[in-house]
PDB file of C-alpha atoms and ligand atoms in Angstrom:
ATOM      1  CA  MET A 976       7.565  11.209   1.630  1.00  0.00           C
ATOM      2  CA  CYS A 977       8.308   7.210   1.395  1.00  0.00           C
ATOM      3  CA  LYS A 978      11.471   6.318   0.229  1.00  0.00           C
ATOM      4  CA  SER A 979      12.125   3.364  -1.828  1.00  0.00           C
ATOM      5  CA  ILE A 980      14.964   1.279  -1.188  1.00  0.00           C
ATOM      6  CA  VAL A 981      16.931  -1.832  -2.778  1.00  0.00           C
ATOM      7  CA  VAL A 982      19.522  -3.894  -0.632  1.00  0.00           C
ATOM      8  CA  LEU A 983      22.565  -5.673  -1.970  1.00  0.00           C
ATOM      9  CA  ALA A 984      24.148  -8.678   0.264  1.00  0.00           C
ATOM     10  CA  SER A 985      25.464 -11.547   0.226  1.00  0.00           C
ATOM     11  CA  GLY A 986      25.269 -13.733   3.384  1.00  0.00           C
ATOM     12  CA  ARG A 987      23.127 -13.816   6.754  1.00  0.00           C
ATOM     13  CA  GLY A 988      20.919 -10.609   6.534  1.00  0.00           C
ATOM     14  CA  SER A 989      20.764  -9.774   9.593  1.00  0.00           C
ATOM     15  CA  ASN A 990      21.617  -6.112   9.242  1.00  0.00           C
ATOM     16  CA  PHE A 991      18.798  -6.308   5.902  1.00  0.00           C
ATOM     17  CA  LYS A 992      16.331  -8.097   8.714  1.00  0.00           C
ATOM     18  CA  ALA A 993      17.133  -5.159  11.889  1.00  0.00           C
ATOM     19  CA  ILE A 994      16.208  -2.485   8.533  1.00  0.00           C
ATOM     20  CA  ALA A 995      13.228  -4.726   6.877  1.00  0.00           C
ATOM     21  CA  GLN A 996      11.539  -4.691  10.562  1.00  0.00           C
ATOM     22  CA  ALA A 997      11.998  -1.050  11.198  1.00  0.00           C
ATOM     23  CA  VAL A 998      10.285  -0.327   7.898  1.00  0.00           C
ATOM     24  CA  LYS A 999       7.580  -2.956   8.776  1.00  0.00           C
ATOM     25  CA  GLU A1000       6.726  -1.740  11.784  1.00  0.00           C
ATOM     26  CA  GLY A1001       6.231   2.209  10.803  1.00  0.00           C
ATOM     27  CA  LYS A1002      10.051   2.867  12.251  1.00  0.00           C
ATOM     28  CA  ILE A1003      10.904   3.784   8.771  1.00  0.00           C
ATOM     29  CA  LYS A1004       9.022   5.418   6.441  1.00  0.00           C
ATOM     30  CA  ALA A1005      10.200   3.791   3.282  1.00  0.00           C
ATOM     31  CA  SER A1006       8.998   0.518   1.133  1.00  0.00           C
ATOM     32  CA  ILE A1007      12.143  -2.304   0.235  1.00  0.00           C
ATOM     33  CA  LYS A1008      11.213  -3.191  -3.197  1.00  0.00           C
ATOM     34  CA  LEU A1009      14.092  -5.181  -4.079  1.00  0.00           C
ATOM     35  CA  VAL A1010      17.059  -7.451  -2.951  1.00  0.00           C
ATOM     36  CA  ILE A1011      19.904  -8.995  -4.954  1.00  0.00           C
ATOM     37  CA  SER A1012      22.367 -11.402  -3.725  1.00  0.00           C
ATOM     38  CA  ASN A1013      25.727 -12.210  -5.769  1.00  0.00           C
ATOM     39  CA  LYS A1014      25.501 -15.436  -3.763  1.00  0.00           C
ATOM     40  CA  LYS A1015      23.040 -18.306  -4.402  1.00  0.00           C
ATOM     41  CA  GLY A1016      20.621 -19.936  -1.802  1.00  0.00           C
ATOM     42  CA  ALA A1017      22.426 -16.749   0.796  1.00  0.00           C
ATOM     43  CA  ASN A1018      20.266 -16.500   3.641  1.00  0.00           C
ATOM     44  CA  VAL A1019      19.321 -12.938   2.996  1.00  0.00           C
ATOM     45  CA  LEU A1020      17.160 -14.304   0.373  1.00  0.00           C
ATOM     46  CA  ASP A1021      15.140 -16.498   2.158  1.00  0.00           C
ATOM     47  CA  LEU A1022      14.753 -13.542   4.594  1.00  0.00           C
ATOM     48  CA  ALA A1023      13.445 -11.281   2.321  1.00  0.00           C
ATOM     49  CA  GLU A1024      11.084 -13.721   0.849  1.00  0.00           C
ATOM     50  CA  LYS A1025       9.561 -13.982   4.633  1.00  0.00           C
ATOM     51  CA  PHE A1026       9.173  -9.987   4.630  1.00  0.00           C
ATOM     52  CA  GLY A1027       7.237 -10.744   1.030  1.00  0.00           C
ATOM     53  CA  ILE A1028      10.330  -8.390  -0.722  1.00  0.00           C
ATOM     54  CA  PRO A1029      10.954  -9.685  -4.351  1.00  0.00           C
ATOM     55  CA  ALA A1030      14.528 -11.306  -3.591  1.00  0.00           C
ATOM     56  CA  GLU A1031      16.823 -12.274  -6.538  1.00  0.00           C
ATOM     57  CA  PHE A1032      20.144 -13.956  -7.208  1.00  0.00           C
ATOM     58  CA  VAL A1033      22.318 -12.501  -9.868  1.00  0.00           C
ATOM     59  CA  ASP A1034      25.030 -14.920 -10.370  1.00  0.00           C
ATOM     60  CA  PRO A1035      28.624 -13.254 -11.012  1.00  0.00           C
ATOM     61  CA  SER A1036      29.642 -15.875 -13.228  1.00  0.00           C
ATOM     62  CA  LEU A1037      27.830 -14.801 -16.075  1.00  0.00           C
ATOM     63  CA  PHE A1038      29.615 -11.831 -16.806  1.00  0.00           C
ATOM     64  CA  SER A1039      32.946 -11.766 -18.006  1.00  0.00           C
ATOM     65  CA  SER A1040      34.070  -8.605 -15.840  1.00  0.00           C
ATOM     66  CA  ARG A1041      32.916  -7.033 -12.756  1.00  0.00           C
ATOM     67  CA  GLU A1042      31.790  -3.501 -14.841  1.00  0.00           C
ATOM     68  CA  GLU A1043      29.554  -6.123 -16.691  1.00  0.00           C
ATOM     69  CA  TYR A1044      27.972  -7.541 -13.909  1.00  0.00           C
ATOM     70  CA  ASP A1045      27.645  -4.164 -12.228  1.00  0.00           C
ATOM     71  CA  SER A1046      26.507  -2.900 -15.631  1.00  0.00           C
ATOM     72  CA  PHE A1047      23.440  -5.481 -15.269  1.00  0.00           C
ATOM     73  CA  LEU A1048      22.919  -4.301 -12.060  1.00  0.00           C
ATOM     74  CA  VAL A1049      22.490  -0.650 -12.435  1.00  0.00           C
ATOM     75  CA  GLU A1050      19.678  -1.523 -15.301  1.00  0.00           C
ATOM     76  CA  ARG A1051      18.349  -3.931 -13.149  1.00  0.00           C
ATOM     77  CA  ILE A1052      18.211  -1.478 -10.311  1.00  0.00           C
ATOM     78  CA  LYS A1053      16.499   1.531 -12.445  1.00  0.00           C
ATOM     79  CA  LYS A1054      13.882  -0.162 -13.187  1.00  0.00           C
ATOM     80  CA  VAL A1055      13.052  -0.112  -9.534  1.00  0.00           C
ATOM     81  CA  ASN A1056      14.302   3.938  -9.741  1.00  0.00           C
ATOM     82  CA  PRO A1057      15.115   3.642  -5.844  1.00  0.00           C
ATOM     83  CA  ASP A1058      15.855   6.536  -3.981  1.00  0.00           C
ATOM     84  CA  LEU A1059      18.528   4.347  -1.679  1.00  0.00           C
ATOM     85  CA  ILE A1060      20.549   1.457  -1.831  1.00  0.00           C
ATOM     86  CA  LEU A1061      21.870  -0.230   0.905  1.00  0.00           C
ATOM     87  CA  LEU A1062      24.908  -2.132   1.103  1.00  0.00           C
ATOM     88  CA  ALA A1063      24.106  -4.965   3.906  1.00  0.00           C
ATOM     89  CA  GLY A1064      27.169  -7.696   4.015  1.00  0.00           C
ATOM     90  CA  TYR A1065      27.473  -7.170   0.433  1.00  0.00           C
ATOM     91  CA  LEU A1066      31.093  -9.104  -0.265  1.00  0.00           C
ATOM     92  CA  ARG A1067      31.799  -7.410  -3.350  1.00  0.00           C
ATOM     93  CA  ILE A1068      33.575  -4.321  -4.493  1.00  0.00           C
ATOM     94  CA  LEU A1069      31.184  -1.981  -6.690  1.00  0.00           C
ATOM     95  CA  SER A1070      32.724  -0.971 -10.103  1.00  0.00           C
ATOM     96  CA  GLN A1071      32.757   2.665 -11.677  1.00  0.00           C
ATOM     97  CA  PRO A1072      29.437   1.998 -13.603  1.00  0.00           C
ATOM     98  CA  PHE A1073      27.589   1.309 -10.192  1.00  0.00           C
ATOM     99  CA  LEU A1074      28.929   3.851  -8.256  1.00  0.00           C
ATOM    100  CA  LYS A1075      28.255   6.966 -11.183  1.00  0.00           C
ATOM    101  CA  ALA A1076      24.483   5.719 -11.874  1.00  0.00           C
ATOM    102  CA  PHE A1077      23.886   5.943  -7.870  1.00  0.00           C
ATOM    103  CA  LYS A1078      26.510   8.545  -6.646  1.00  0.00           C
ATOM    104  CA  GLY A1079      25.222   9.757  -3.210  1.00  0.00           C
ATOM    105  CA  LYS A1080      22.347   7.215  -2.690  1.00  0.00           C
ATOM    106  CA  ILE A1081      24.665   4.280  -1.789  1.00  0.00           C
ATOM    107  CA  LEU A1082      25.082   3.160   2.114  1.00  0.00           C
ATOM    108  CA  ASN A1083      26.759   0.717   3.555  1.00  0.00           C
ATOM    109  CA  ILE A1084      27.680  -0.505   7.240  1.00  0.00           C
ATOM    110  CA  HIS A1085      31.311  -1.400   8.081  1.00  0.00           C
ATOM    111  CA  PRO A1086      32.056  -3.327  11.402  1.00  0.00           C
ATOM    112  CA  SER A1087      35.137  -0.935  12.216  1.00  0.00           C
ATOM    113  CA  LEU A1088      35.509   2.530  13.014  1.00  0.00           C
ATOM    114  CA  THR A1089      36.309   3.963   9.624  1.00  0.00           C
ATOM    115  CA  PRO A1090      38.952   4.636   8.636  1.00  0.00           C
ATOM    116  CA  ALA A1091      40.678   1.854  10.848  1.00  0.00           C
ATOM    117  CA  PHE A1092      40.438  -1.615   9.740  1.00  0.00           C
ATOM    118  CA  ARG A1093      38.751  -1.390   6.313  1.00  0.00           C
ATOM    119  CA  GLY A1094      38.342  -4.393   4.530  1.00  0.00           C
ATOM    120  CA  LEU A1095      37.561  -7.793   5.187  1.00  0.00           C
ATOM    121  CA  ASN A1096      37.772  -9.494   8.932  1.00  0.00           C
ATOM    122  CA  ALA A1097      37.898  -5.867  10.125  1.00  0.00           C
ATOM    123  CA  GLN A1098      37.235  -7.035  13.593  1.00  0.00           C
ATOM    124  CA  LYS A1099      39.894  -9.733  13.797  1.00  0.00           C
ATOM    125  CA  GLN A1100      42.140  -6.829  12.199  1.00  0.00           C
ATOM    126  CA  ALA A1101      41.120  -4.677  15.302  1.00  0.00           C
ATOM    127  CA  ILE A1102      42.016  -7.552  17.774  1.00  0.00           C
ATOM    128  CA  GLN A1103      45.257  -7.870  16.296  1.00  0.00           C
ATOM    129  CA  PHE A1104      46.409  -4.730  15.527  1.00  0.00           C
ATOM    130  CA  GLY A1105      45.536  -4.025  19.799  1.00  0.00           C
ATOM    131  CA  ALA A1106      43.077  -1.754  19.642  1.00  0.00           C
ATOM    132  CA  LYS A1107      41.044  -0.678  23.213  1.00  0.00           C
ATOM    133  CA  TYR A1108      38.176  -0.042  21.107  1.00  0.00           C
ATOM    134  CA  SER A1109      36.468  -0.741  17.790  1.00  0.00           C
ATOM    135  CA  GLY A1110      33.148  -0.126  16.599  1.00  0.00           C
ATOM    136  CA  CYS A1111      31.029  -0.114  13.536  1.00  0.00           C
ATOM    137  CA  THR A1112      29.749   2.678  11.375  1.00  0.00           C
ATOM    138  CA  VAL A1113      27.333   3.475   8.518  1.00  0.00           C
ATOM    139  CA  HIS A1114      28.810   5.707   5.759  1.00  0.00           C
ATOM    140  CA  PHE A1115      27.811   7.164   2.151  1.00  0.00           C
ATOM    141  CA  VAL A1116      29.944   4.413  -0.320  1.00  0.00           C
ATOM    142  CA  GLY A1117      32.362   6.203  -2.746  1.00  0.00           C
ATOM    143  CA  GLU A1118      35.607   4.720  -5.064  1.00  0.00           C
ATOM    144  CA  GLU A1119      37.370   4.340  -1.583  1.00  0.00           C
ATOM    145  CA  LEU A1120      36.530   1.016   0.038  1.00  0.00           C
ATOM    146  CA  ASP A1121      35.003   1.711   3.468  1.00  0.00           C
ATOM    147  CA  TYR A1122      36.372   5.087   3.250  1.00  0.00           C
ATOM    148  CA  GLY A1123      33.024   6.901   2.163  1.00  0.00           C
ATOM    149  CA  GLU A1124      31.468   9.928   4.079  1.00  0.00           C
ATOM    150  CA  VAL A1125      31.008   8.754   8.234  1.00  0.00           C
ATOM    151  CA  ILE A1126      27.020   9.294   9.091  1.00  0.00           C
ATOM    152  CA  ILE A1127      26.934   7.613  12.241  1.00  0.00           C
ATOM    153  CA  GLN A1128      29.750   5.562  14.145  1.00  0.00           C
ATOM    154  CA  ALA A1129      29.491   3.593  17.618  1.00  0.00           C
ATOM    155  CA  VAL A1130      31.977   1.932  20.086  1.00  0.00           C
ATOM    156  CA  VAL A1131      32.947  -0.773  21.628  1.00  0.00           C
ATOM    157  CA  PRO A1132      35.635  -1.417  23.733  1.00  0.00           C
ATOM    158  CA  ILE A1133      37.642  -4.803  23.271  1.00  0.00           C
ATOM    159  CA  THR A1134      38.820  -6.631  26.409  1.00  0.00           C
ATOM    160  CA  PRO A1135      42.089  -8.774  26.507  1.00  0.00           C
ATOM    161  CA  GLN A1136      39.245 -11.584  26.732  1.00  0.00           C
ATOM    162  CA  ASP A1137      37.536 -10.555  23.034  1.00  0.00           C
ATOM    163  CA  THR A1138      37.750 -13.040  19.852  1.00  0.00           C
ATOM    164  CA  PRO A1139      37.065 -11.895  16.843  1.00  0.00           C
ATOM    165  CA  GLU A1140      33.599 -13.628  17.041  1.00  0.00           C
ATOM    166  CA  THR A1141      32.773 -12.033  20.581  1.00  0.00           C
ATOM    167  CA  LEU A1142      33.585  -8.458  19.348  1.00  0.00           C
ATOM    168  CA  SER A1143      31.687  -9.219  16.089  1.00  0.00           C
ATOM    169  CA  GLU A1144      28.773 -10.410  18.497  1.00  0.00           C
ATOM    170  CA  LYS A1145      29.120  -7.114  19.961  1.00  0.00           C
ATOM    171  CA  ILE A1146      29.384  -4.927  17.376  1.00  0.00           C
ATOM    172  CA  LEU A1147      26.679  -6.699  15.539  1.00  0.00           C
ATOM    173  CA  LYS A1148      24.492  -5.369  18.391  1.00  0.00           C
ATOM    174  CA  TRP A1149      24.930  -1.954  17.848  1.00  0.00           C
ATOM    175  CA  GLU A1150      25.128  -2.522  13.416  1.00  0.00           C
ATOM    176  CA  HIS A1151      21.692  -3.565  14.135  1.00  0.00           C
ATOM    177  CA  ARG A1152      20.954  -0.401  15.980  1.00  0.00           C
ATOM    178  CA  ILE A1153      23.085   2.640  13.855  1.00  0.00           C
ATOM    179  CA  TYR A1154      22.038   1.162  10.514  1.00  0.00           C
ATOM    180  CA  PRO A1155      18.071   1.581  10.573  1.00  0.00           C
ATOM    181  CA  GLN A1156      18.683   4.933  12.809  1.00  0.00           C
ATOM    182  CA  ALA A1157      20.964   6.032   9.445  1.00  0.00           C
ATOM    183  CA  VAL A1158      18.483   4.788   7.130  1.00  0.00           C
ATOM    184  CA  LYS A1159      15.752   6.357   8.727  1.00  0.00           C
ATOM    185  CA  TRP A1160      17.592   9.851   8.776  1.00  0.00           C
ATOM    186  CA  PHE A1161      18.216   9.454   5.347  1.00  0.00           C
ATOM    187  CA  CYS A1162      14.765   8.829   4.245  1.00  0.00           C
ATOM    188  CA  GLU A1163      13.505  11.514   6.671  1.00  0.00           C
ATOM    189  CA  ASP A1164      15.979  13.826   4.119  1.00  0.00           C
ATOM    190  CA  ARG A1165      17.739  14.549   7.187  1.00  0.00           C
ATOM    191  CA  ILE A1166      21.056  13.850   6.302  1.00  0.00           C
ATOM    192  CA  LYS A1167      23.519  16.919   4.302  1.00  0.00           C
ATOM    193  CA  VAL A1168      27.024  16.473   3.565  1.00  0.00           C
ATOM    194  CA  ASN A1169      29.206  19.059   3.545  1.00  0.00           C
ATOM    195  CA  GLY A1170      32.513  18.295   2.052  1.00  0.00           C
ATOM    196  CA  ARG A1171      33.453  15.109   4.250  1.00  0.00           C
ATOM    197  CA  GLN A1172      31.236  16.222   6.608  1.00  0.00           C
ATOM    198  CA  VAL A1173      28.098  15.021   7.612  1.00  0.00           C
ATOM    199  CA  ILE A1174      24.906  16.771   9.396  1.00  0.00           C
ATOM    200  CA  VAL A1175      21.919  15.237  10.811  1.00  0.00           C
ATOM    201  CA  LEU A1176      18.782  17.738  10.820  1.00  0.00           C
ATOM    202  CA  ASN A1177      17.870  17.864  14.368  1.00  0.00           C
ATOM    203  CA  ALA A1178      20.101  14.849  15.813  1.00  0.00           C
ATOM    204  CA  LYS A1179      20.401  14.754  19.612  1.00  0.00           C
ATOM    205  CA  TYR A1180      24.170  14.621  19.359  1.00  0.00           C
ATOM    206  CA  GLY A1181      24.973  13.192  22.745  1.00  0.00           C
ATOM    207  CA  THR A1182      28.221  11.534  24.349  1.00  0.00           C
ATOM    208  CA  LEU A1183      28.636   7.850  24.223  1.00  0.00           C
ATOM    209  CA  PRO A1184      30.177   5.849  27.275  1.00  0.00           C
ATOM    210  CA  THR A1185      33.241   5.292  25.489  1.00  0.00           C
ATOM    211  CA  ASN A1186      35.967   6.104  28.220  1.00  0.00           C
ATOM    212  CA  PRO A1187      37.433   3.699  30.188  1.00  0.00           C
ATOM    213  CA  GLN A1188      37.320   4.530  34.129  1.00  0.00           C
ATOM    214  CA  LEU A1189      41.006   5.415  35.410  1.00  0.00           C
ATOM    215  CA  GLU A1190      42.510   4.410  38.778  1.00  0.00           C
ATOM    216  CA  ASP A1191      44.557   7.432  39.492  1.00  0.00           C
ATOM    217  CA  PHE A1192      43.382  10.409  37.377  1.00  0.00           C
TER     218      PHE A1192
HETATM  219  C1  LIG B 365      28.324  -7.335   8.978  1.00  0.00           C
HETATM  220  O1  LIG B 365      29.261  -7.300  10.215  1.00  0.00           O
HETATM  221  C2  LIG B 365      28.959  -6.032   8.214  1.00  0.00           C
HETATM  222  O2  LIG B 365      29.099  -4.904   9.163  1.00  0.00           O
HETATM  223  C3  LIG B 365      29.410  -6.284   6.709  1.00  0.00           C
HETATM  224  O3  LIG B 365      29.211  -7.406   7.117  1.00  0.00           O
HETATM  225  C4  LIG B 365      28.560  -8.457   7.839  1.00  0.00           C
HETATM  226  C5  LIG B 365      27.070  -8.421   7.748  1.00  0.00           C
HETATM  227  O4  LIG B 365      26.456  -9.653   8.351  1.00  0.00           O
HETATM  228  N1  LIG B 365      29.298  -4.952   6.407  1.00  0.00           N
HETATM  229  P1  LIG B 365      24.682  -9.597   7.962  1.00  0.00           P
HETATM  230  O5  LIG B 365      24.435 -10.465   6.772  1.00  0.00           O
HETATM  231  O6  LIG B 365      24.195  -8.447   7.747  1.00  0.00           O
HETATM  232  O7  LIG B 365      24.211 -10.354   9.154  1.00  0.00           O
END
């Protein structure tokens, strides 16, 4: 059955675009009903219009607290009654009213291998730490930031030459592949959660070429 989706995003919208494109091409059997942004003039709003998807800016300055803002979003989103809510570069932490209303239905993409490098500037954090690998993660959204159950991760090597910009670019290429993939799985009812373990029914669990070539061993 075709699922309905609402997207929350704050900026550029490249992940939204990758998912909207996959929906348009029929790879994901779903319909994106609404895009909401907390940033006026966000590029994602223009992109949504190009896809013919209703797009709204909800101004945080009109609300006196995060909870009030999120409660407004809950009422707005309930009118659409989506099966799935996607955070795609949504730069606000969700509060209890929102998390409670849509428990188990919210996904996020984060540009690190969670639980490493949670929060803002994850790529810079990984470089500063001296990590040899980072990547991206699609996960369920829970109370703790960037900590929910992991659906899929992709690993990206970090070279000594990498800057936050070059690493972000490399990671983003994978984001645009794994987020649509996770959404497709969700829409096909193939994602089963057991505690912290997420199993994707009939997924091909292969190996990624993630280990460096060794010189002497
Ligand atoms: C991505 O790097 C995503 O992982 C993070 O925010 C960025 C959003 O990029 N949560 P875009 O707006 O999808 O282009």
